[in-house]
PDB file of C-alpha atoms in Angstrom:
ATOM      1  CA  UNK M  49      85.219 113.554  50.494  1.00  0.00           C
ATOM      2  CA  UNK M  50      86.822 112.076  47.891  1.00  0.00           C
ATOM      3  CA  UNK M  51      88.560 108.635  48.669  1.00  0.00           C
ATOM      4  CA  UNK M  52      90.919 106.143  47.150  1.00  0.00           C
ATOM      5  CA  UNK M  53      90.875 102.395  47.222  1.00  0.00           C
ATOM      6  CA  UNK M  54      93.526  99.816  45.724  1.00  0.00           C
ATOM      7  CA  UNK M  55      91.804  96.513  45.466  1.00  0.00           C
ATOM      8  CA  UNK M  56      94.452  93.594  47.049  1.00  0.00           C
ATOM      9  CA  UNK M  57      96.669  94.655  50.060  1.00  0.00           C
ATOM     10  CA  UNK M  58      99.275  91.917  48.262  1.00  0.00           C
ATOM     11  CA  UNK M  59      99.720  91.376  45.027  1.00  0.00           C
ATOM     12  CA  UNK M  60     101.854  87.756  44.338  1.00  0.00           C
ATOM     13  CA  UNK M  61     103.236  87.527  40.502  1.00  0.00           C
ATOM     14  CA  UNK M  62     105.648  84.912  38.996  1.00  0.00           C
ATOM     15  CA  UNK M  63     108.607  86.587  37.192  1.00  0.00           C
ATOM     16  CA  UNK M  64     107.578  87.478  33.334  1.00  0.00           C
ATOM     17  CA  UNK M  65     103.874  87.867  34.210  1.00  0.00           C
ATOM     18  CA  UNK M  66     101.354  90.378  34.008  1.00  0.00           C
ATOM     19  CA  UNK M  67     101.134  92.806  36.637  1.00  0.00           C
ATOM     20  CA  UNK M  68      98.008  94.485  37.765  1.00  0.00           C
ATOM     21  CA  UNK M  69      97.804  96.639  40.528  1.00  0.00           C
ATOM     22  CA  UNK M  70      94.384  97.662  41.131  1.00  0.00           C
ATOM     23  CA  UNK M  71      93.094 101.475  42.208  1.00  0.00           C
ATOM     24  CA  UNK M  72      89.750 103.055  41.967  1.00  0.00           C
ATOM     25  CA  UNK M  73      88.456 106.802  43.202  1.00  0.00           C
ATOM     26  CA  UNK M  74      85.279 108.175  44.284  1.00  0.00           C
ATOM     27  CA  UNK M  75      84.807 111.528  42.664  1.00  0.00           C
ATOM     28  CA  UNK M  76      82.299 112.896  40.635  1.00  0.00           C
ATOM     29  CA  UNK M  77      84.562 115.005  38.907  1.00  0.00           C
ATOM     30  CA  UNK M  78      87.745 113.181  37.564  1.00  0.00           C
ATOM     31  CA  UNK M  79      90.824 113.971  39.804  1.00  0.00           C
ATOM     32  CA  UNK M  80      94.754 114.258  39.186  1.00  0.00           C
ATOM     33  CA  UNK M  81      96.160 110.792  39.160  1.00  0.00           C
ATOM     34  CA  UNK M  82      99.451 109.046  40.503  1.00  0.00           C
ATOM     35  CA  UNK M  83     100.724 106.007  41.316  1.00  0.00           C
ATOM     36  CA  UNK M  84     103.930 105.686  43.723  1.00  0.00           C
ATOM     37  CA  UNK M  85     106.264 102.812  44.606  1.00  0.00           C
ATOM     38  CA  UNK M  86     108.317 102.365  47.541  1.00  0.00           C
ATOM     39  CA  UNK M  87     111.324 100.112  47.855  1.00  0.00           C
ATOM     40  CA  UNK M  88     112.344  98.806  51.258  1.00  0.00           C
ATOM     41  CA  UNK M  89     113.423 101.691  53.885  1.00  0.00           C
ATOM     42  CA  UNK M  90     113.166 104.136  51.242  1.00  0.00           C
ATOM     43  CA  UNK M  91     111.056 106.770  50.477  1.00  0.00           C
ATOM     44  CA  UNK M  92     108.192 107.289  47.536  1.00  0.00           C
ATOM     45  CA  UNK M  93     108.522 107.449  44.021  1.00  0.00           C
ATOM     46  CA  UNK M  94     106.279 108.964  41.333  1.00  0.00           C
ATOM     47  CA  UNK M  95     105.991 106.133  38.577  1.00  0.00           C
ATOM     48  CA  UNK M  96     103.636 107.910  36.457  1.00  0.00           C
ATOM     49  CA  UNK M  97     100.646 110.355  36.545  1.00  0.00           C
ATOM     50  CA  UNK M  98      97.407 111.492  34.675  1.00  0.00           C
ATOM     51  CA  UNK M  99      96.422 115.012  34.416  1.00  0.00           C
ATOM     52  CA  UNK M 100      95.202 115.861  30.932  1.00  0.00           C
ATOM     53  CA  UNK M 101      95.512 114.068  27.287  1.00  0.00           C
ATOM     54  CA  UNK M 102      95.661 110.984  26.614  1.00  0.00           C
ATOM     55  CA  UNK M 103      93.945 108.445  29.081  1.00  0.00           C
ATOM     56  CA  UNK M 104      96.823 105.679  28.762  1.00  0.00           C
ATOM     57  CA  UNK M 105      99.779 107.441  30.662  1.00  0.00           C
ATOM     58  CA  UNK M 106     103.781 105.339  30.605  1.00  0.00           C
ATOM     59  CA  UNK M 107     105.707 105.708  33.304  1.00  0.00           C
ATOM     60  CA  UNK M 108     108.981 104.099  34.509  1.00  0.00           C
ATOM     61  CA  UNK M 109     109.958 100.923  34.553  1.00  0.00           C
ATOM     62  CA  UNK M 110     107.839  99.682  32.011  1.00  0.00           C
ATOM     63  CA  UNK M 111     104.948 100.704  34.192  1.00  0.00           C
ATOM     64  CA  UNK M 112     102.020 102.106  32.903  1.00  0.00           C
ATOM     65  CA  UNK M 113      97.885 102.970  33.594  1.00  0.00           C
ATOM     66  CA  UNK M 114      94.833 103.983  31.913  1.00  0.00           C
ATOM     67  CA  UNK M 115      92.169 106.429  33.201  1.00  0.00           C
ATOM     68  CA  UNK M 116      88.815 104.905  32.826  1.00  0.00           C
ATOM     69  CA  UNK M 117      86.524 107.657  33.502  1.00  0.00           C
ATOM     70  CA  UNK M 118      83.225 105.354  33.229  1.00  0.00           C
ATOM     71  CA  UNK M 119      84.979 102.944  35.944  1.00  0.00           C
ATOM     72  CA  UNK M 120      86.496 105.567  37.890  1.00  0.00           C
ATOM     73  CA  UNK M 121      89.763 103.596  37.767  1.00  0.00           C
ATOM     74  CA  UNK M 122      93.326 103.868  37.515  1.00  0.00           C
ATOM     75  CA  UNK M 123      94.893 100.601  37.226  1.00  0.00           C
ATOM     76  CA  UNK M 124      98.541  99.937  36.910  1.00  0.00           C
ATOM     77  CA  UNK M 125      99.963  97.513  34.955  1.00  0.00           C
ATOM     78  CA  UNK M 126     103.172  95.852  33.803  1.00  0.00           C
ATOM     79  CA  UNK M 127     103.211  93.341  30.819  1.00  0.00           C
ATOM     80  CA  UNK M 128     106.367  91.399  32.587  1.00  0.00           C
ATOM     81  CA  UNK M 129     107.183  91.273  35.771  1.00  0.00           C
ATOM     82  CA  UNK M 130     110.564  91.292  36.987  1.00  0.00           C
ATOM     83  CA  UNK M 131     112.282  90.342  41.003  1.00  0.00           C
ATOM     84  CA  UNK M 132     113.190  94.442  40.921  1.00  0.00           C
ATOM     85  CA  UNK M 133     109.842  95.713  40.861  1.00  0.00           C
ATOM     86  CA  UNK M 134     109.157  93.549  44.381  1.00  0.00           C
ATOM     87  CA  UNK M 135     108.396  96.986  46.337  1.00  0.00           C
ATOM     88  CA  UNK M 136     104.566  98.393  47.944  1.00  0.00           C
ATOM     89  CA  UNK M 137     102.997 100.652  45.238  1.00  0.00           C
ATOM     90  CA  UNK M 138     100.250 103.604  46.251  1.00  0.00           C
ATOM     91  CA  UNK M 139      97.610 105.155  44.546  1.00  0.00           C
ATOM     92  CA  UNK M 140      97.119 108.426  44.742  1.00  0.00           C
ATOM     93  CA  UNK M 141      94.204 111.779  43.844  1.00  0.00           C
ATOM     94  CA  UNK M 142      94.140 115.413  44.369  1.00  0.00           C
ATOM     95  CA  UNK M 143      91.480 117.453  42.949  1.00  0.00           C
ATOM     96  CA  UNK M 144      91.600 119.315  39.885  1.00  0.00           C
ATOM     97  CA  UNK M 145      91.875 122.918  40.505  1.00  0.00           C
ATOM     98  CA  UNK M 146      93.082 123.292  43.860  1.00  0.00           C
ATOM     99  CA  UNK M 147      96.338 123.256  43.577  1.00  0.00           C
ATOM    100  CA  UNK M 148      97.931 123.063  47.666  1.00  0.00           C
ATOM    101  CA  UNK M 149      95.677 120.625  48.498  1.00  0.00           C
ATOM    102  CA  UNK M 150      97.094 116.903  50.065  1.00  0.00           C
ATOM    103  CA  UNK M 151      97.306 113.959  48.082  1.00  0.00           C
ATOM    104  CA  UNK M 152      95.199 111.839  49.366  1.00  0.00           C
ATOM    105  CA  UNK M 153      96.250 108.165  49.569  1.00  0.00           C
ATOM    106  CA  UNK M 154      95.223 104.362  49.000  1.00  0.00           C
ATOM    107  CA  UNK M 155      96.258 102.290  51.100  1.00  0.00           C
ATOM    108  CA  UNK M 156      99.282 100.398  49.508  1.00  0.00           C
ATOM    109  CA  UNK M 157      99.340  97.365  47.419  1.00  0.00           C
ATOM    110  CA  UNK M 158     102.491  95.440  48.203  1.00  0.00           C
ATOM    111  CA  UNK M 159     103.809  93.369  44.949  1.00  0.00           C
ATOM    112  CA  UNK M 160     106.098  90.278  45.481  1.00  0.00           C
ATOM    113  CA  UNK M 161     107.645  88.433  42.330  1.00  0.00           C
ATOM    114  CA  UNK M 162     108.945  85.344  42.772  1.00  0.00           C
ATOM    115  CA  UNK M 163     111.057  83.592  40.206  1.00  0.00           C
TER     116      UNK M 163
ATOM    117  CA  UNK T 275     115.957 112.137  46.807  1.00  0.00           C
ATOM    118  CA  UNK T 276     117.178 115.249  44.789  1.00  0.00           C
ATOM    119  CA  UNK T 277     116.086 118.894  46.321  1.00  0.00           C
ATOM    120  CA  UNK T 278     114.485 117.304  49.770  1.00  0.00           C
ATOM    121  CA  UNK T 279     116.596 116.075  52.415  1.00  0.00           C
ATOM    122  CA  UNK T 280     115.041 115.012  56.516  1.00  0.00           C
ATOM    123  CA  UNK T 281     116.805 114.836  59.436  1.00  0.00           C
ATOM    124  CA  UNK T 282     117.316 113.149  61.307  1.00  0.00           C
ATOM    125  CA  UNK T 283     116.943 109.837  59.636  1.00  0.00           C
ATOM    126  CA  UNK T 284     116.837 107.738  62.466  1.00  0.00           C
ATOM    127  CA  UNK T 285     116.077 108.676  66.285  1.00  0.00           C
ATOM    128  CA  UNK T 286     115.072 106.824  69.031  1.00  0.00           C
ATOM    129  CA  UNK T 287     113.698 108.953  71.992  1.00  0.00           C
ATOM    130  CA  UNK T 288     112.189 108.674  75.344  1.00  0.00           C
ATOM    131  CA  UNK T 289     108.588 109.236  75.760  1.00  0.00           C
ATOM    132  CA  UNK T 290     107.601 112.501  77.327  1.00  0.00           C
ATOM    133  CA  UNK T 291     110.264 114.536  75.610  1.00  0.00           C
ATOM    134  CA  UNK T 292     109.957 117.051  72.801  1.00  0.00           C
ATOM    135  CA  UNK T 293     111.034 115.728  69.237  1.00  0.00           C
ATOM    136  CA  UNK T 294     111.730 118.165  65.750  1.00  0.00           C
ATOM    137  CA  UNK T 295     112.204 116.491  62.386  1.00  0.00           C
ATOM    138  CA  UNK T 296     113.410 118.471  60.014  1.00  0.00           C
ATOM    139  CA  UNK T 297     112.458 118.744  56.446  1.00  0.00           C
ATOM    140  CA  UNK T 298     114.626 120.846  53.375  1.00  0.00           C
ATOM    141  CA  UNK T 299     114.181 121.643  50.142  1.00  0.00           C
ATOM    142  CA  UNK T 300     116.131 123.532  47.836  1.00  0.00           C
ATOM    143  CA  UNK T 301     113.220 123.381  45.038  1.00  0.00           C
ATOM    144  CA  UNK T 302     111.836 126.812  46.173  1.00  0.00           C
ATOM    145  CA  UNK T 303     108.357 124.896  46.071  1.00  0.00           C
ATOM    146  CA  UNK T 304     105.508 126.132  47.864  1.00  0.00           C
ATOM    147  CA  UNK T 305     103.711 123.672  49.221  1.00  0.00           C
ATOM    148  CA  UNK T 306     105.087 121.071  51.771  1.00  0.00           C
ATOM    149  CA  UNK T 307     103.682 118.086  54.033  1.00  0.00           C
ATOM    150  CA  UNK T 308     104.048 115.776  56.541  1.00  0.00           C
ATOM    151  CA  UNK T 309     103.028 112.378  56.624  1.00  0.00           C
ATOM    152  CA  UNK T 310     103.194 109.286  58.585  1.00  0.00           C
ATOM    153  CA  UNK T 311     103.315 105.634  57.380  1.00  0.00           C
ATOM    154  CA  UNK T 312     102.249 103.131  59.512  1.00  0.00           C
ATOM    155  CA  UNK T 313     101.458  99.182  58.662  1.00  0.00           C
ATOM    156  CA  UNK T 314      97.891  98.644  57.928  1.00  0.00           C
ATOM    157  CA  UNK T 315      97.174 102.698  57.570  1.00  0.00           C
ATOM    158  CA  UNK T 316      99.250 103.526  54.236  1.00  0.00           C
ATOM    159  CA  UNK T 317     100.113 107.407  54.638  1.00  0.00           C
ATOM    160  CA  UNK T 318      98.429 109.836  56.577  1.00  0.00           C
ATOM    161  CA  UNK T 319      98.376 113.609  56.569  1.00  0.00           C
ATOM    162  CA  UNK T 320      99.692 115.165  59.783  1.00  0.00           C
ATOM    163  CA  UNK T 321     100.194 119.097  58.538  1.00  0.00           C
ATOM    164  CA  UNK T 322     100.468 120.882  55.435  1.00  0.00           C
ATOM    165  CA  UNK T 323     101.780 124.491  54.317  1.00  0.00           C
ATOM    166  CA  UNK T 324     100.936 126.503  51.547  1.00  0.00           C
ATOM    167  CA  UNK T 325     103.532 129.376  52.060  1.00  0.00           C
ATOM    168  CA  UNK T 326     105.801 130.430  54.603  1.00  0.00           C
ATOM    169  CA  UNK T 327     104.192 131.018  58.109  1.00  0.00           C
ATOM    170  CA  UNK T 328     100.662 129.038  56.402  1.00  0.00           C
ATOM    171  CA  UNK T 329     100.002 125.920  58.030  1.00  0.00           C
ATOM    172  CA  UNK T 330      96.847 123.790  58.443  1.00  0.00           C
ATOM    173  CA  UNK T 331      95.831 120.747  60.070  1.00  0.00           C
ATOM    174  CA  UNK T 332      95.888 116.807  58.618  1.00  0.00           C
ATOM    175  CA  UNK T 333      94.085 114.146  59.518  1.00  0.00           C
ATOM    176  CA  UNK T 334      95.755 113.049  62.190  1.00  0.00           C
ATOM    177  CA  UNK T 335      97.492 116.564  63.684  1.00  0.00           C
ATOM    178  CA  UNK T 336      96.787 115.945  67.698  1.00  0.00           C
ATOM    179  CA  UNK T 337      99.986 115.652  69.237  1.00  0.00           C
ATOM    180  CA  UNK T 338     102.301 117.332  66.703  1.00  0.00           C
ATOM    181  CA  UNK T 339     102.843 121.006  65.873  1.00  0.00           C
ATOM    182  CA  UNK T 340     104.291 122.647  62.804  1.00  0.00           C
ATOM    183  CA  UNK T 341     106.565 125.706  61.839  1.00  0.00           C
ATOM    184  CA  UNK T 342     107.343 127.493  58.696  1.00  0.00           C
ATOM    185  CA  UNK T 343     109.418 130.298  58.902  1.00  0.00           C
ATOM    186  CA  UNK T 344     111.331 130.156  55.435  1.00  0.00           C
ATOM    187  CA  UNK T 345     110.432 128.384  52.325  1.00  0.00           C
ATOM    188  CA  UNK T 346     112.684 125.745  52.213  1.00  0.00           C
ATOM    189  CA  UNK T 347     112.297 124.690  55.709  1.00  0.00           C
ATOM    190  CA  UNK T 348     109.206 123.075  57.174  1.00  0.00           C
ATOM    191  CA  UNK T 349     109.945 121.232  61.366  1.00  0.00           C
ATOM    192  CA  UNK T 350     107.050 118.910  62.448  1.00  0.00           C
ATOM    193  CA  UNK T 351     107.944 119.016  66.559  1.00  0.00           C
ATOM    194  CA  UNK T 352     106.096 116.336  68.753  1.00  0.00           C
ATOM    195  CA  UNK T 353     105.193 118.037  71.841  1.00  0.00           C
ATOM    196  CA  UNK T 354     105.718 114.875  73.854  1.00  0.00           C
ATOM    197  CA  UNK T 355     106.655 112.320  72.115  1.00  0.00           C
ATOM    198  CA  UNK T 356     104.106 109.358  73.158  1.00  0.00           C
ATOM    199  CA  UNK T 357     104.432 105.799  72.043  1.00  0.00           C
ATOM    200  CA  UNK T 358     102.124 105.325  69.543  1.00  0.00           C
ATOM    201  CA  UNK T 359     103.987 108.103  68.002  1.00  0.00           C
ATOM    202  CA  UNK T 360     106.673 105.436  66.827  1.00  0.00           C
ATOM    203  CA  UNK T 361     106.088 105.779  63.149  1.00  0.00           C
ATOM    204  CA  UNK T 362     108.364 106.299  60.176  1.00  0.00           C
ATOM    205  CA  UNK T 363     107.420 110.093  59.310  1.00  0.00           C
ATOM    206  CA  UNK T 364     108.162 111.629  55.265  1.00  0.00           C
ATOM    207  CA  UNK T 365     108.303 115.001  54.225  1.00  0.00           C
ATOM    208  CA  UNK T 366     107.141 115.808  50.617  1.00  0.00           C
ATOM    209  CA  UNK T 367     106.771 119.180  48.969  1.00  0.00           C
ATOM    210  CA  UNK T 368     104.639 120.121  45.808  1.00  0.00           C
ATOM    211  CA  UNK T 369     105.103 122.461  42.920  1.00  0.00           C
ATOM    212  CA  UNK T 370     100.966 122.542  42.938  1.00  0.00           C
ATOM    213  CA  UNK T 371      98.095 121.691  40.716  1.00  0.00           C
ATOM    214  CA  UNK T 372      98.784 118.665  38.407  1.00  0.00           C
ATOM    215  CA  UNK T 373     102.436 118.148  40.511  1.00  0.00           C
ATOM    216  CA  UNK T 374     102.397 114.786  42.899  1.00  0.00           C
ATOM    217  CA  UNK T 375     105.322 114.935  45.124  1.00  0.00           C
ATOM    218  CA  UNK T 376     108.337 114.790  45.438  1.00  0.00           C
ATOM    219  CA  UNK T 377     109.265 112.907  48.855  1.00  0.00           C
ATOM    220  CA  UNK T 378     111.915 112.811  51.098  1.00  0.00           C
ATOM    221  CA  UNK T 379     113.702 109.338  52.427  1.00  0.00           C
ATOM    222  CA  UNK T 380     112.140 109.086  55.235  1.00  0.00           C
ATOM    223  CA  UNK T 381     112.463 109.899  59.159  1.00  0.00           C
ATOM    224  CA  UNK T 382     112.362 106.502  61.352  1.00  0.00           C
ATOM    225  CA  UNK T 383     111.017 107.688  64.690  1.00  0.00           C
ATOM    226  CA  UNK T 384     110.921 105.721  67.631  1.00  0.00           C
ATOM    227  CA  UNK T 385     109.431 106.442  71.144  1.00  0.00           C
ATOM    228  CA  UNK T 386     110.440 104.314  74.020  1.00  0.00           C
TER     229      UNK T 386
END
């Protein structure tokens, strides 16, 4: 079964430094990939996704991520931070080619910035 | 968020009794889900459905029951509603294949 892992439950930045939010899968066959955030009491946002193309995908915010197919990784990343992207971010698969079935989730990475 | 709406967004309820969130969508999508997010567990699948009146199990299913009946309406009912069914429960739906979701904002459930 295929599985997702984000590497640090909490991520600590100052304000105009790098992020990196970490996420690796275990598939043998590259899936679909996301990455969510979540703001306080709020529900999920998509923030960008890789399906086909090009393996560095933008998103919003100034967020984006690059599949690496050899590392099995989909990091995120930010070049500088700011106190608005404080929020819990998820990685996220779903196998090519079958199209109804469930995302399947990491388990969060929550990102504070402090100024 | 735009085209998915829950209800209710907040209930508090006693334990023993029946519970039914709701979940809408006006995006004529095909797929929908329930989750629930917990501290320490991220999300977790509770049912899915690929059409109206097709439903299948999650992960973590025992307990809840699920009913499709049109396409832009999906209910997740708790049988009887136990404590450690005090969760904060999201609805998302799916256009399919290379789509993530689109989520709802978010049920806060609690079971007293």
């Amino acid at each position: 079964a295929q599985s997702v892992t984000q590497l640090g439950s909490h991520v600590s930045v100052s304000e105009g430094a790098l992020v990196l939010l970490r996420c690796n899968y275990s598939s043998s066959v590259p899936p679909y990939l996301f990455w969510y955030v979540q703001y306080p009491n709020q529900g999920l946002q998509l923030l960008l996704k890789y399906t086909t193309g090009a393996t560095l995908v933008k998103g919003i915010n100034g967020f984006e991520a690059e599949f690496k197919k050899s590392e099995t990784s989909f990091h995120l990343t930010k070049p500088s931070a700011h106190m608005s992207d404080a929020a819990e971010y998820f990685c996220a698969v779903r196998p090519v080619n079958q199209a109804g079935t469930a995302l399947i989730f990491g388990k969060g990475t929550t990102l504070s910035v402090s100024s | 968020d735009a085209g998915i709406t829950q209800s209710p967004r907040h209930k508090v309820t006693e334990t023993g009794t029946p519970v039914t969130l709701r979940c809408h969508q006006t995006e004529n999508h095909r797929y929908m889900y329930w989750y629930r997010q917990d501290p320490g567990h991220g999300l977790r699948l509770i049912h899915y459905s690929y059409g109206v009146k097709d439903t299948d199990k999650g992960e973590v299913s025992d307990g809840y029951s699920v009913s499709r009946s049109k396409t832009e309406d999906f209910l997740l009912t708790l049988e009887s509603a136990t404590s450690s069914q005090t969760s904060v429960y999201f609805c998302a739906i799916s256009g399919g294949q290379g789509d993530g979701y689109t989520f709802g904002s978010g049920t806060r459930l609690t079971v007293v």
